[in-house]
């Protein structure tokens, strides 16, 4: 598995898209710090960007890489390598290289600015960790979709729709439900629904960490009320890990039954 | 070496292999013949574990292959169409495969045999069809495996390379290897094969030597004998 991981990782490190992604974060970090001398405000702005962007890029890279490396995958399938190791190797290769672009791209400007002297260092690290976790989650989801759909257009469409539903549509539906069922207690339902959205979980986790209740939103507020800050952080973190583990295991299960 | 029992495979509603029973012994060249879409490639991919059968079993050296992967170190596979990562160089691909699968003993010999040296630093996407096929052959045969699966190895090869390939296949046979080949070129079949398996619509129509086939159909040459099978089934 590690050999496949190594080649996928190098392959992506050589591609100009990884550099673009890295440079984008580098510029973003520099500009944010330049416009906004306050590190804690910069972290909050970054949060909103990371919550939307890392899932999108993870989904796109994941699905494009899978379809583009189909030939190589077929070549590997005829070799004495475990099926799951081929796909896991590729998966970790992409996820790691994307996470590296994120961590280095944002890390360098903040490091230069003196984040280590700031009290925000742990919040900033949490933010990078969340970005990396969202990358791992959405690349895994994209891989599953690519394994299910042989048709590139279909797979691509469904992947974008998945991202859209987690990033945008989910919030919309949630708001509508809150308005319609205004008279009923929706706390439990809100808690349950949050589990099914990794982006929402990430947002709650980082906002609990930052301790900004104004930005928590409905689900976040319910979460904080119900579990308190510390338990809330532990719980969201555990759930995010499950959001990585389950799709990664699903890659093995789905690939096992697939014909090539 | 390979024993296939009641192998059944369908893609959606299309039944590609209908309960096939086949045995391949320890050495010799066996050609799998049949019209397009008769299930030859599916059969090979099933042996490799790339296609998962709906029913039936395949045993390699008396062990079921389902879910296994180690047995593939004893198989060299030459896929029908050479699909390569387009932006890699030939040498990079070879190095990568050698790293992933140790035991490539014949690389240099095959490179000089097929005169691939000038192309080693070219990108795979820029190779001509025939050159890509030669790279394909090198990738498959550089590992010294007791079982060789070749899916239409002659496609796109020039006459000289074809002669070299033929010699190569016969050499491998003399080393006691089992070689399965699918092809549409009858002269190639007549020259190299010890046994013919004829597949049509997912069933085995004939399984035996060329002479038996000729006798059975009362034909003097193989081409007519095969045409004879096809016509009989159409009536």
Short mmCIF file of C-alpha atoms in Angstrom, two decimals:
data_model
loop_
_atom_site.label_atom_id
_atom_site.label_comp_id
_atom_site.label_asym_id
_atom_site.label_seq_id
_atom_site.Cartn_x
_atom_site.Cartn_y
_atom_site.Cartn_z
CA UNK A 1 0.00 0.00 0.00
CA UNK A 2 2.78 2.42 0.86
CA UNK A 3 4.39 2.05 -2.55
CA UNK A 4 1.12 2.99 -4.24
CA UNK A 5 0.70 5.83 -1.76
CA UNK A 6 4.20 7.05 -2.56
CA UNK A 7 3.59 7.08 -6.32
CA UNK A 8 0.19 8.75 -6.04
CA UNK A 9 1.68 11.33 -3.71
CA UNK A 10 4.62 12.11 -6.00
CA UNK A 11 2.35 12.13 -9.00
CA UNK A 12 0.19 14.81 -7.39
CA UNK A 13 3.16 16.72 -6.02
CA UNK A 14 4.40 17.05 -9.58
CA UNK A 15 1.09 18.27 -10.91
CA UNK A 16 0.56 21.99 -11.27
CA UNK A 17 -2.84 21.79 -9.57
CA UNK A 18 -1.24 21.00 -6.23
CA UNK A 19 0.97 24.05 -6.63
CA UNK A 20 -1.98 26.23 -7.54
CA UNK A 21 -3.84 24.99 -4.49
CA UNK A 22 -0.77 25.65 -2.32
CA UNK A 23 -0.21 29.11 -3.79
CA UNK A 24 -3.87 29.96 -3.33
CA UNK A 25 -3.66 29.28 0.41
CA UNK A 26 -0.33 31.07 0.63
CA UNK A 27 -1.81 34.20 -0.95
CA UNK A 28 -4.98 33.90 1.10
CA UNK A 29 -2.98 33.73 4.32
CA UNK A 30 -0.78 36.66 3.34
CA UNK A 31 -3.68 38.85 2.26
CA UNK A 32 -5.74 38.05 5.35
CA UNK A 33 -2.88 38.92 7.65
CA UNK A 34 -2.07 42.02 5.62
CA UNK A 35 -5.62 43.36 5.65
CA UNK A 36 -6.40 42.23 9.12
CA UNK A 37 -3.71 42.66 11.73
CA UNK A 38 -5.76 40.74 14.29
CA UNK A 39 -4.88 37.04 14.11
CA UNK A 40 -8.05 35.86 15.83
CA UNK A 41 -10.21 37.64 13.26
CA UNK A 42 -8.11 36.18 10.47
CA UNK A 43 -8.73 32.73 11.93
CA UNK A 44 -12.50 33.24 11.83
CA UNK A 45 -12.40 34.43 8.23
CA UNK A 46 -10.24 31.45 7.35
CA UNK A 47 -12.72 29.15 9.04
CA UNK A 48 -15.49 30.15 6.68
CA UNK A 49 -13.26 29.70 3.65
CA UNK A 50 -11.87 26.34 4.78
CA UNK A 51 -15.32 24.95 5.59
CA UNK A 52 -16.47 25.50 2.01
CA UNK A 53 -13.27 25.12 0.05
CA UNK A 54 -11.53 22.02 1.43
CA UNK A 55 -14.61 19.82 0.88
CA UNK A 56 -15.01 21.18 -2.65
CA UNK A 57 -11.37 20.70 -3.62
CA UNK A 58 -11.27 17.31 -1.92
CA UNK A 59 -14.33 16.16 -3.87
CA UNK A 60 -13.07 17.50 -7.20
CA UNK A 61 -9.50 16.21 -6.86
CA UNK A 62 -10.69 12.86 -5.58
CA UNK A 63 -13.09 12.21 -8.40
CA UNK A 64 -10.83 13.57 -11.16
CA UNK A 65 -7.79 11.68 -9.92
CA UNK A 66 -9.72 8.43 -9.68
CA UNK A 67 -11.05 8.63 -13.22
CA UNK A 68 -7.75 9.86 -14.64
CA UNK A 69 -5.70 7.08 -13.08
CA UNK A 70 -8.10 4.38 -14.20
CA UNK A 71 -5.57 2.96 -16.67
CA UNK A 72 -2.89 2.69 -14.04
CA UNK A 73 -5.36 1.16 -11.62
CA UNK A 74 -6.20 -1.54 -14.15
CA UNK A 75 -2.52 -2.25 -14.66
CA UNK A 76 -2.09 -2.58 -10.89
CA UNK A 77 -5.12 -4.84 -10.53
CA UNK A 78 -3.36 -7.50 -12.58
CA UNK A 79 -0.35 -7.38 -10.24
CA UNK A 80 0.02 -9.24 -6.95
CA UNK A 81 -1.37 -6.42 -4.81
CA UNK A 82 -4.42 -6.44 -2.60
CA UNK A 83 -7.32 -4.59 -4.17
CA UNK A 84 -8.01 -2.52 -1.09
CA UNK A 85 -4.34 -1.50 -0.93
CA UNK A 86 -4.43 -0.09 -4.45
CA UNK A 87 -7.37 2.17 -3.67
CA UNK A 88 -6.29 3.03 -0.15
CA UNK A 89 -2.82 3.86 -1.41
CA UNK A 90 -4.22 6.24 -4.00
CA UNK A 91 -6.68 7.67 -1.48
CA UNK A 92 -4.07 8.46 1.14
CA UNK A 93 -1.75 9.81 -1.54
CA UNK A 94 -4.31 12.40 -2.65
CA UNK A 95 -5.55 13.24 0.83
CA UNK A 96 -2.04 13.72 2.17
CA UNK A 97 -0.86 15.87 -0.71
CA UNK A 98 -3.96 18.10 -0.53
CA UNK A 99 -3.63 18.40 3.25
CA UNK A 100 0.03 19.27 2.83
CA UNK A 101 -0.85 22.08 0.40
CA UNK A 102 -3.32 23.41 2.95
CA UNK A 103 -1.05 23.16 5.98
CA UNK A 104 2.02 24.57 4.24
CA UNK A 105 0.09 27.21 2.30
CA UNK A 106 -1.54 28.64 5.42
CA UNK A 107 1.19 27.67 7.84
CA UNK A 108 3.99 29.63 6.18
CA UNK A 109 2.36 33.11 6.28
CA UNK A 110 1.02 32.61 9.80
CA UNK A 111 4.36 31.31 10.96
CA UNK A 112 6.09 34.31 9.43
CA UNK A 113 3.60 36.57 11.17
CA UNK A 114 4.53 35.05 14.50
CA UNK A 115 1.64 32.73 15.27
CA UNK A 116 3.76 30.94 17.86
CA UNK A 117 3.90 34.07 19.96
CA UNK A 118 0.16 34.51 19.69
CA UNK A 119 -2.45 32.96 21.96
CA UNK A 120 -4.29 31.87 18.86
CA UNK A 121 -1.83 29.12 18.05
CA UNK A 122 -4.07 26.29 19.27
CA UNK A 123 -7.12 27.66 17.49
CA UNK A 124 -5.10 27.99 14.31
CA UNK A 125 -3.81 24.44 14.63
CA UNK A 126 -7.36 23.18 15.21
CA UNK A 127 -8.42 24.99 12.07
CA UNK A 128 -5.68 23.32 10.00
CA UNK A 129 -6.54 19.95 11.52
CA UNK A 130 -10.21 20.42 10.63
CA UNK A 131 -9.26 21.42 7.08
CA UNK A 132 -7.16 18.27 6.75
CA UNK A 133 -9.94 16.11 8.19
CA UNK A 134 -12.50 17.58 5.81
CA UNK A 135 -10.09 16.84 2.96
CA UNK A 136 -9.80 13.21 4.08
CA UNK A 137 -13.59 12.92 4.42
CA UNK A 138 -14.49 14.36 1.06
CA UNK A 139 -11.76 12.60 -0.92
CA UNK A 140 -13.06 9.35 0.58
CA UNK A 141 -16.64 10.20 -0.39
CA UNK A 142 -15.49 11.08 -3.91
CA UNK A 143 -13.63 7.76 -4.19
CA UNK A 144 -16.73 5.84 -3.17
CA UNK A 145 -18.82 7.67 -5.73
CA UNK A 146 -16.21 7.10 -8.44
CA UNK A 147 -16.20 3.39 -7.61
CA UNK A 148 -19.99 3.23 -7.82
CA UNK A 149 -20.38 5.20 -11.06
CA UNK A 150 -18.41 4.01 -14.07
CA UNK A 151 -19.76 6.88 -16.10
CA UNK A 152 -17.51 9.88 -15.51
CA UNK A 153 -20.19 12.49 -16.11
CA UNK A 154 -22.59 10.81 -13.72
CA UNK A 155 -19.93 10.35 -11.06
CA UNK A 156 -18.81 13.94 -11.38
CA UNK A 157 -22.36 15.23 -11.18
CA UNK A 158 -23.23 13.19 -8.11
CA UNK A 159 -19.98 14.20 -6.41
CA UNK A 160 -20.65 17.91 -6.94
CA UNK A 161 -24.20 17.41 -5.73
CA UNK A 162 -22.89 15.70 -2.60
CA UNK A 163 -20.63 18.62 -1.85
CA UNK A 164 -23.42 21.08 -2.58
CA UNK A 165 -25.84 19.30 -0.30
CA UNK A 166 -23.44 19.24 2.63
CA UNK A 167 -22.18 22.78 2.10
CA UNK A 168 -25.35 24.61 1.07
CA UNK A 169 -28.54 22.60 0.63
CA UNK A 170 -28.35 21.02 4.09
CA UNK A 171 -28.47 24.44 5.77
CA UNK A 172 -31.36 25.51 3.58
CA UNK A 173 -33.44 22.43 4.33
CA UNK A 174 -32.64 22.79 7.98
CA UNK A 175 -33.85 26.41 8.05
CA UNK A 176 -37.05 25.50 6.24
CA UNK A 177 -37.73 22.70 8.70
CA UNK A 178 -37.11 25.03 11.62
CA UNK A 179 -39.61 27.52 10.22
CA UNK A 180 -42.26 24.94 9.38
CA UNK A 181 -42.05 23.06 12.67
CA UNK A 182 -41.58 26.19 14.72
CA UNK A 183 -44.08 25.03 17.36
CA UNK A 184 -42.35 21.76 18.14
CA UNK A 185 -39.20 21.19 20.16
CA UNK A 186 -36.55 20.47 17.56
CA UNK A 187 -33.48 20.14 19.77
CA UNK A 188 -33.13 16.41 19.51
CA UNK A 189 -33.79 16.46 15.81
CA UNK A 190 -31.20 19.18 15.33
CA UNK A 191 -28.64 17.16 17.23
CA UNK A 192 -29.36 14.09 15.17
CA UNK A 193 -29.23 15.96 11.89
CA UNK A 194 -25.87 17.50 12.71
CA UNK A 195 -24.26 14.08 12.87
CA UNK A 196 -24.98 13.62 9.22
CA UNK A 197 -23.08 16.65 8.06
CA UNK A 198 -19.30 16.70 8.49
CA UNK A 199 -19.11 20.37 7.50
CA UNK A 200 -21.58 21.35 10.21
CA UNK A 201 -19.71 19.18 12.73
CA UNK A 202 -16.45 20.90 11.83
CA UNK A 203 -18.00 24.31 12.20
CA UNK A 204 -19.40 23.47 15.62
CA UNK A 205 -16.10 21.97 16.74
CA UNK A 206 -14.02 24.99 15.84
CA UNK A 207 -16.55 27.49 17.19
CA UNK A 208 -16.81 25.62 20.46
CA UNK A 209 -13.04 25.77 20.57
CA UNK A 210 -12.99 29.48 19.76
CA UNK A 211 -15.83 30.03 22.20
CA UNK A 212 -17.80 32.38 19.98
CA UNK A 213 -21.41 31.57 20.68
CA UNK A 214 -22.70 34.28 18.36
CA UNK A 215 -21.47 32.32 15.35
CA UNK A 216 -22.56 28.88 16.51
CA UNK A 217 -25.90 28.95 14.75
CA UNK A 218 -28.88 26.89 15.78
CA UNK A 219 -27.32 23.43 15.70
CA UNK A 220 -24.19 24.69 17.40
CA UNK A 221 -26.14 26.39 20.19
CA UNK A 222 -28.17 23.25 20.79
CA UNK A 223 -24.97 21.27 20.82
CA UNK A 224 -23.36 23.52 23.38
CA UNK A 225 -26.47 23.51 25.56
CA UNK A 226 -26.77 19.81 25.43
CA UNK A 227 -23.19 18.68 25.86
CA UNK A 228 -21.34 21.70 27.18
CA UNK A 229 -18.14 22.94 25.56
CA UNK A 230 -15.65 20.22 26.45
CA UNK A 231 -17.82 17.19 25.86
CA UNK A 232 -19.06 18.90 22.70
CA UNK A 233 -15.52 19.23 21.38
CA UNK A 234 -14.67 15.62 22.15
CA UNK A 235 -17.91 14.40 20.62
CA UNK A 236 -17.61 16.39 17.38
CA UNK A 237 -14.00 15.31 17.01
CA UNK A 238 -14.92 11.65 17.46
CA UNK A 239 -17.77 11.96 14.98
CA UNK A 240 -15.48 13.58 12.42
CA UNK A 241 -13.12 10.66 12.80
CA UNK A 242 -16.01 8.29 12.14
CA UNK A 243 -16.77 10.33 9.04
CA UNK A 244 -13.28 9.43 7.81
CA UNK A 245 -13.18 5.81 8.96
CA UNK A 246 -16.56 4.72 7.58
CA UNK A 247 -16.06 5.99 4.00
CA UNK A 248 -12.49 4.62 3.98
CA UNK A 249 -13.81 1.19 4.94
CA UNK A 250 -16.57 1.57 2.36
CA UNK A 251 -13.87 1.96 -0.32
CA UNK A 252 -12.70 -1.55 0.52
CA UNK A 253 -16.20 -3.03 0.57
CA UNK A 254 -17.30 -1.43 -2.70
CA UNK A 255 -14.07 -2.13 -4.57
CA UNK A 256 -14.21 -5.77 -3.52
CA UNK A 257 -17.35 -6.37 -5.58
CA UNK A 258 -16.45 -4.30 -8.60
CA UNK A 259 -15.51 -5.59 -12.05
CA UNK A 260 -12.72 -3.93 -13.96
CA UNK B 1 -2.93 -25.32 -12.93
CA UNK B 2 -6.26 -23.59 -13.46
CA UNK B 3 -9.55 -25.27 -12.92
CA UNK B 4 -12.73 -23.40 -13.70
CA UNK B 5 -16.05 -24.81 -12.53
CA UNK B 6 -19.50 -23.60 -13.57
CA UNK B 7 -18.24 -20.06 -14.06
CA UNK B 8 -21.10 -17.66 -14.61
CA UNK B 9 -20.85 -13.95 -15.25
CA UNK B 10 -23.34 -11.36 -16.34
CA UNK B 11 -23.09 -7.62 -16.74
CA UNK B 12 -26.56 -6.34 -15.95
CA UNK B 13 -28.83 -8.43 -18.15
CA UNK B 14 -26.09 -9.44 -20.55
CA UNK B 15 -24.88 -12.96 -19.81
CA UNK B 16 -21.26 -13.11 -20.86
CA UNK B 17 -20.21 -16.50 -19.52
CA UNK B 18 -22.79 -19.22 -19.02
CA UNK B 19 -21.63 -21.90 -16.65
CA UNK B 20 -18.22 -22.61 -18.11
CA UNK B 21 -16.13 -25.62 -17.09
CA UNK B 22 -12.50 -25.55 -18.15
CA UNK B 23 -9.21 -27.04 -17.07
CA UNK B 24 -5.76 -25.90 -18.04
CA UNK B 25 -2.90 -28.23 -17.26
CA UNK B 26 0.64 -27.39 -16.46
CA UNK B 27 2.17 -26.35 -19.75
CA UNK B 28 1.53 -25.62 -23.39
CA UNK B 29 -0.08 -22.94 -25.49
CA UNK B 30 -3.85 -22.76 -25.42
CA UNK B 31 -5.71 -20.37 -27.67
CA UNK B 32 -9.12 -19.08 -26.78
CA UNK B 33 -11.08 -18.30 -29.91
CA UNK B 34 -14.46 -16.78 -30.46
CA UNK B 35 -16.18 -13.83 -32.12
CA UNK B 36 -16.16 -10.35 -30.59
CA UNK B 37 -18.10 -10.18 -27.36
CA UNK B 38 -18.07 -13.92 -26.78
CA UNK B 39 -16.52 -13.58 -23.33
CA UNK B 40 -12.82 -14.26 -23.96
CA UNK B 41 -11.54 -11.18 -22.16
CA UNK B 42 -14.02 -11.66 -19.32
CA UNK B 43 -12.70 -15.21 -18.88
CA UNK B 44 -9.13 -13.93 -18.59
CA UNK B 45 -10.08 -11.14 -16.24
CA UNK B 46 -11.97 -13.63 -14.10
CA UNK B 47 -8.81 -15.74 -13.80
CA UNK B 48 -6.96 -12.60 -12.70
CA UNK B 49 -9.64 -11.71 -10.18
CA UNK B 50 -10.38 -8.43 -11.93
CA UNK B 51 -13.89 -9.59 -12.75
CA UNK B 52 -15.88 -11.11 -9.90
CA UNK B 53 -17.97 -14.09 -11.07
CA UNK B 54 -21.67 -14.27 -10.26
CA UNK B 55 -21.42 -17.99 -9.73
CA UNK B 56 -18.96 -20.84 -9.96
CA UNK B 57 -15.37 -21.09 -8.86
CA UNK B 58 -11.86 -20.72 -10.20
CA UNK B 59 -8.99 -22.57 -8.63
CA UNK B 60 -5.35 -21.76 -9.24
CA UNK B 61 -2.96 -24.51 -8.14
CA UNK B 62 -5.88 -26.11 -6.25
CA UNK B 63 -6.68 -22.98 -4.27
CA UNK B 64 -9.79 -20.86 -4.84
CA UNK B 65 -8.79 -17.39 -6.03
CA UNK B 66 -11.79 -15.42 -4.80
CA UNK B 67 -10.55 -12.52 -2.68
CA UNK B 68 -6.95 -13.70 -2.98
CA UNK B 69 -4.11 -11.70 -4.46
CA UNK B 70 -0.81 -13.48 -3.82
CA UNK B 71 -1.41 -15.99 -6.61
CA UNK B 72 -1.13 -13.16 -9.14
CA UNK B 73 2.64 -13.17 -8.66
CA UNK B 74 2.58 -16.32 -10.78
CA UNK B 75 0.61 -14.67 -13.59
CA UNK B 76 1.80 -12.38 -16.34
CA UNK B 77 -1.06 -10.55 -18.01
CA UNK B 78 -1.00 -8.77 -21.32
CA UNK B 79 -4.17 -6.67 -21.56
CA UNK B 80 -5.97 -6.25 -24.85
CA UNK B 81 -5.64 -2.51 -25.15
CA UNK B 82 -2.55 -0.86 -23.81
CA UNK B 83 -3.91 1.68 -21.33
CA UNK B 84 -1.08 3.57 -19.72
CA UNK B 85 -0.81 6.68 -17.61
CA UNK B 86 -0.31 9.22 -20.39
CA UNK B 87 2.11 11.59 -18.70
CA UNK B 88 4.65 8.99 -17.59
CA UNK B 89 7.79 8.08 -19.50
CA UNK B 90 8.30 4.47 -20.57
CA UNK B 91 11.28 4.02 -18.26
CA UNK B 92 9.39 5.57 -15.33
CA UNK B 93 6.51 3.15 -15.79
CA UNK B 94 8.89 0.18 -15.98
CA UNK B 95 10.73 1.31 -12.85
CA UNK B 96 7.49 1.82 -11.00
CA UNK B 97 6.23 -1.64 -11.85
CA UNK B 98 9.56 -3.22 -10.92
CA UNK B 99 9.34 -1.47 -7.58
CA UNK B 100 5.77 -2.60 -6.97
CA UNK B 101 6.32 -6.15 -8.17
CA UNK B 102 9.80 -7.51 -7.62
CA UNK B 103 11.23 -10.17 -9.90
CA UNK B 104 11.48 -8.47 -13.30
CA UNK B 105 14.34 -10.50 -14.68
CA UNK B 106 14.01 -10.02 -18.42
CA UNK B 107 13.54 -6.31 -18.85
CA UNK B 108 16.81 -5.53 -20.64
CA UNK B 109 16.53 -8.56 -22.91
CA UNK B 110 12.99 -7.65 -24.00
CA UNK B 111 13.84 -4.00 -24.51
CA UNK B 112 16.58 -4.91 -26.95
CA UNK B 113 14.46 -7.61 -28.61
CA UNK B 114 11.66 -5.18 -29.42
CA UNK B 115 14.03 -2.24 -29.95
CA UNK B 116 12.35 -0.02 -27.42
CA UNK B 117 15.54 1.69 -26.25
CA UNK B 118 14.99 4.91 -28.30
CA UNK B 119 11.52 5.27 -26.74
CA UNK B 120 12.49 4.82 -23.08
CA UNK B 121 12.48 8.54 -22.41
CA UNK B 122 9.33 9.28 -24.39
CA UNK B 123 6.00 9.84 -22.75
CA UNK B 124 3.60 6.92 -23.00
CA UNK B 125 0.90 9.16 -24.40
CA UNK B 126 3.05 9.97 -27.43
CA UNK B 127 3.79 6.38 -28.46
CA UNK B 128 2.32 4.88 -31.62
CA UNK B 129 -0.14 1.99 -31.26
CA UNK B 130 2.43 -0.65 -32.19
CA UNK B 131 5.12 0.75 -29.90
CA UNK B 132 2.65 0.94 -27.03
CA UNK B 133 1.80 -2.71 -27.67
CA UNK B 134 5.50 -3.60 -27.50
CA UNK B 135 5.77 -1.81 -24.15
CA UNK B 136 2.67 -3.72 -23.11
CA UNK B 137 4.38 -7.01 -24.02
CA UNK B 138 7.56 -6.02 -22.15
CA UNK B 139 5.57 -5.16 -19.03
CA UNK B 140 3.80 -8.50 -19.11
CA UNK B 141 6.74 -10.74 -19.96
CA UNK B 142 9.52 -9.13 -17.95
CA UNK B 143 8.26 -11.07 -14.93
CA UNK B 144 9.13 -14.74 -15.05
CA UNK B 145 5.71 -16.24 -14.27
CA UNK B 146 4.56 -19.82 -14.85
CA UNK B 147 1.23 -18.65 -16.28
CA UNK B 148 0.97 -16.12 -19.09
CA UNK B 149 -2.34 -14.61 -20.18
CA UNK B 150 -2.22 -12.75 -23.49
CA UNK B 151 -5.28 -10.90 -24.73
CA UNK B 152 -4.80 -10.27 -28.46
CA UNK B 153 -1.03 -9.86 -28.30
CA UNK B 154 -0.63 -9.34 -32.05
CA UNK B 155 -2.64 -6.14 -32.36
CA UNK B 156 -0.69 -3.37 -34.07
CA UNK B 157 2.59 -5.29 -34.36
CA UNK B 158 4.69 -5.10 -37.51
CA UNK B 159 5.63 -8.42 -39.22
CA UNK B 160 9.13 -8.54 -37.72
CA UNK B 161 7.88 -7.94 -34.21
CA UNK B 162 5.21 -10.55 -34.80
CA UNK B 163 7.87 -13.12 -35.68
CA UNK B 164 9.82 -12.17 -32.55
CA UNK B 165 6.70 -12.43 -30.42
CA UNK B 166 5.97 -15.87 -31.83
CA UNK B 167 9.47 -17.03 -31.05
CA UNK B 168 9.19 -15.56 -27.58
CA UNK B 169 5.94 -17.42 -26.93
CA UNK B 170 7.41 -20.70 -28.15
CA UNK B 171 10.48 -20.14 -25.95
CA UNK B 172 8.26 -19.61 -22.94
CA UNK B 173 6.40 -22.79 -23.77
CA UNK B 174 9.64 -24.75 -23.95
CA UNK B 175 10.35 -23.58 -20.41
CA UNK B 176 7.24 -25.47 -19.37
CA UNK B 177 4.92 -22.51 -18.95
CA UNK B 178 1.20 -22.41 -19.44
CA UNK B 179 0.19 -19.76 -21.96
CA UNK B 180 -3.36 -18.68 -22.76
CA UNK B 181 -3.83 -16.51 -25.81
CA UNK B 182 -6.87 -14.93 -27.38
CA UNK B 183 -6.55 -13.86 -30.97
CA UNK B 184 -8.43 -13.54 -34.24
CA UNK B 185 -5.48 -14.37 -36.47
CA UNK B 186 -5.98 -17.95 -37.58
CA UNK B 187 -2.48 -18.45 -39.03
CA UNK B 188 -1.06 -17.44 -35.67
CA UNK B 189 -3.27 -20.00 -33.95
CA UNK B 190 -2.20 -22.77 -36.33
CA UNK B 191 1.47 -22.03 -35.81
CA UNK B 192 1.63 -21.85 -32.06
CA UNK B 193 -1.29 -23.48 -30.33
CA UNK B 194 -1.46 -26.92 -28.77
CA UNK B 195 -5.11 -26.71 -27.93
CA UNK B 196 -8.07 -24.59 -28.97
CA UNK B 197 -10.96 -23.51 -26.81
CA UNK B 198 -13.78 -22.05 -28.86
CA UNK B 199 -16.20 -19.83 -26.97
CA UNK B 200 -19.45 -18.60 -28.45
CA UNK B 201 -22.13 -16.63 -26.62
CA UNK B 202 -20.65 -17.57 -23.29
CA UNK B 203 -20.60 -21.32 -23.94
CA UNK B 204 -17.70 -23.57 -24.88
CA UNK B 205 -18.32 -25.01 -28.33
CA UNK B 206 -15.08 -26.82 -28.82
CA UNK B 207 -12.20 -27.81 -26.61
CA UNK B 208 -9.38 -29.86 -28.11
CA UNK B 209 -6.53 -29.96 -30.58
CA UNK B 210 -6.56 -28.43 -34.05
CA UNK B 211 -6.54 -31.88 -35.66
CA UNK B 212 -9.57 -33.02 -33.71
CA UNK B 213 -11.42 -29.89 -34.77
CA UNK B 214 -10.56 -30.49 -38.43
CA UNK B 215 -11.66 -34.11 -38.22
CA UNK B 216 -14.84 -33.29 -36.36
CA UNK B 217 -15.90 -30.74 -38.94
CA UNK B 218 -14.51 -32.61 -41.97
CA UNK B 219 -12.53 -29.59 -43.07
CA UNK B 220 -8.97 -29.41 -44.34
CA UNK B 221 -8.02 -26.05 -42.88
CA UNK B 222 -8.68 -24.37 -39.60
CA UNK B 223 -10.37 -21.30 -41.01
CA UNK B 224 -13.10 -23.37 -42.62
CA UNK B 225 -13.41 -25.55 -39.57
CA UNK B 226 -14.12 -22.52 -37.42
CA UNK B 227 -16.53 -21.11 -39.98
CA UNK B 228 -18.20 -24.48 -39.89
CA UNK B 229 -18.83 -24.25 -36.13
CA UNK B 230 -20.21 -20.73 -36.50
CA UNK B 231 -22.55 -21.70 -39.31
CA UNK B 232 -23.86 -24.75 -37.49
CA UNK B 233 -24.81 -22.68 -34.52
CA UNK B 234 -26.59 -20.14 -36.66
CA UNK B 235 -28.88 -22.69 -38.27
#
